[in-house]
mmCIF file of C-alpha atoms in Angstrom:
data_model
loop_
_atom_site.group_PDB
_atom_site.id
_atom_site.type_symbol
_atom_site.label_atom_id
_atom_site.label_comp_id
_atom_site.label_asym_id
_atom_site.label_seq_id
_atom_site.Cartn_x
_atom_site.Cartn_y
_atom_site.Cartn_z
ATOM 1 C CA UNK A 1 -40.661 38.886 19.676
ATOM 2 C CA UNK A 2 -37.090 40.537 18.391
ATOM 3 C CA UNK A 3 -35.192 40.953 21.627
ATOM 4 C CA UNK A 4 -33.913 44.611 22.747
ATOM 5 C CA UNK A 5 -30.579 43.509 23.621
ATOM 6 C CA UNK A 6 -27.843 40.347 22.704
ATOM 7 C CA UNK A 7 -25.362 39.311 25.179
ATOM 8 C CA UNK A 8 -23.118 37.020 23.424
ATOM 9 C CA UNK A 9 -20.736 35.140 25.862
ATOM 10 C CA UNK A 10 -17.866 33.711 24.594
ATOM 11 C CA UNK A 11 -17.069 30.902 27.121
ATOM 12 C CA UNK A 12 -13.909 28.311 27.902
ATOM 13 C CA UNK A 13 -13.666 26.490 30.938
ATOM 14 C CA UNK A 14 -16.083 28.586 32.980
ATOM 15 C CA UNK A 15 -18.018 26.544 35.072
ATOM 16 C CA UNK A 16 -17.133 28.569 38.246
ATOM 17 C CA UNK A 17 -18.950 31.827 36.563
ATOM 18 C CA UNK A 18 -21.268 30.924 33.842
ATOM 19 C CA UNK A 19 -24.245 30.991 35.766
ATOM 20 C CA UNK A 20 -23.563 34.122 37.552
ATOM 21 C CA UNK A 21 -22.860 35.438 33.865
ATOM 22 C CA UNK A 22 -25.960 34.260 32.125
ATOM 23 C CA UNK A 23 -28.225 35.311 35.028
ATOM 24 C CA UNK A 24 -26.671 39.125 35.417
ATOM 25 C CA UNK A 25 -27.606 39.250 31.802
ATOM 26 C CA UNK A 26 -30.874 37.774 32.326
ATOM 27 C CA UNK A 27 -31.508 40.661 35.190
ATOM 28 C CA UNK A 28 -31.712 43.324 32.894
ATOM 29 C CA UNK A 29 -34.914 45.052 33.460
ATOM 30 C CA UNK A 30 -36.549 47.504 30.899
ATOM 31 C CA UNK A 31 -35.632 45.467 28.042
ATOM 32 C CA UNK A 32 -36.522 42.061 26.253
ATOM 33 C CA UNK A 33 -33.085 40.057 26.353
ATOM 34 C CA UNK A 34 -31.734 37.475 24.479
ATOM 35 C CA UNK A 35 -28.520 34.816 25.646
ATOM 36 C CA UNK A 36 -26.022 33.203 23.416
ATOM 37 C CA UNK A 37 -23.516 31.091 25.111
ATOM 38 C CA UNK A 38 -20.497 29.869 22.931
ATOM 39 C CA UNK A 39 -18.825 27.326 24.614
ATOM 40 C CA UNK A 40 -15.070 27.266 22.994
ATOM 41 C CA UNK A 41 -14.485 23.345 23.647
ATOM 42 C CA UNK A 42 -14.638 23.618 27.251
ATOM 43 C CA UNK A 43 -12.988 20.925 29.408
ATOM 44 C CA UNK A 44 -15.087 21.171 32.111
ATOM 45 C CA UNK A 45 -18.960 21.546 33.005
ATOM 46 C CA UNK A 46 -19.656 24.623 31.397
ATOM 47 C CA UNK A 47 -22.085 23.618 28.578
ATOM 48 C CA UNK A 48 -24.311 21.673 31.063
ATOM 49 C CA UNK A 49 -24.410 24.453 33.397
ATOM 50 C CA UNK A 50 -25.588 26.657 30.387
ATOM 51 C CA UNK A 51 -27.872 24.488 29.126
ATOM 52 C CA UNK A 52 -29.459 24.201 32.704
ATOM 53 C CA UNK A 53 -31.292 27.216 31.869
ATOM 54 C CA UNK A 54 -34.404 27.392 29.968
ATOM 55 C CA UNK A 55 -33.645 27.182 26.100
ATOM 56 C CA UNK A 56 -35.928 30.213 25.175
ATOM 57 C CA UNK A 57 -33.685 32.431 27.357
ATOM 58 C CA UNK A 58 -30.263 31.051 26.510
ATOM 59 C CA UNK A 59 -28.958 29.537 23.420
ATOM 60 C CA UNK A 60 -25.988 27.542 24.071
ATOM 61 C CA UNK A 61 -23.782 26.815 21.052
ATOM 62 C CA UNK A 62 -20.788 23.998 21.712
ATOM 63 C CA UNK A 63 -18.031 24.812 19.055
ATOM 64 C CA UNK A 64 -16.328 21.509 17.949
ATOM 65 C CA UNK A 65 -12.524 23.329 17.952
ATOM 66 C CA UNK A 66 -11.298 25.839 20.315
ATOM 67 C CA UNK A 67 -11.346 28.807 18.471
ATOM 68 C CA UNK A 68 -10.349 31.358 20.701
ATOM 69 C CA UNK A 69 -11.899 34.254 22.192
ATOM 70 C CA UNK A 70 -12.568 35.960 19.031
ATOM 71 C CA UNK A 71 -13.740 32.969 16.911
ATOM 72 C CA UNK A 72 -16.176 32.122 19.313
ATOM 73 C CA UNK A 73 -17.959 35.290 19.447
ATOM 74 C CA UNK A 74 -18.175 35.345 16.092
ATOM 75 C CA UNK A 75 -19.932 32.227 16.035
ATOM 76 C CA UNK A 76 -22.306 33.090 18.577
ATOM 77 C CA UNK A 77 -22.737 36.671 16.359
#
């Protein structure tokens, strides 16, 4: 089913608030919601954290280079 709403979350070195990110967007009520996490070559835990959570909820993409803020939400567009 084509999901109501994207949230596309660019991500770098957020372990400490990844989770609390993906679930407020998975809290939306009213609407069928979709999760893309791009990870922008995080040093830390935050593609395992992301990938914690079930795969037909989130999508977690790793980008191979640090792109930046901008580059990684448009890979995750």
């Amino acid at each position: 089913m084509q999901p109501d709403v994207t949230f596309v979350i660019a991500a770098y070195n957020a372990e400490g608030s990844i989770a609390r990110a993906i679930e407020s967007a998975l809290l939306q009520r009213d609407v069928l919601v979709e999760v893309v996490v791009v990870d922008d070559r995080s040093g830390d835990r935050t593609v395992e954290i992301a990938r914690a959570f079930p795969p037909e909820q989130v999508e977690v993409i790793a980008l191979d280079l640090n792109r930046g803020p901008g580059g990684a939400r448009n890979a995750g567009l």
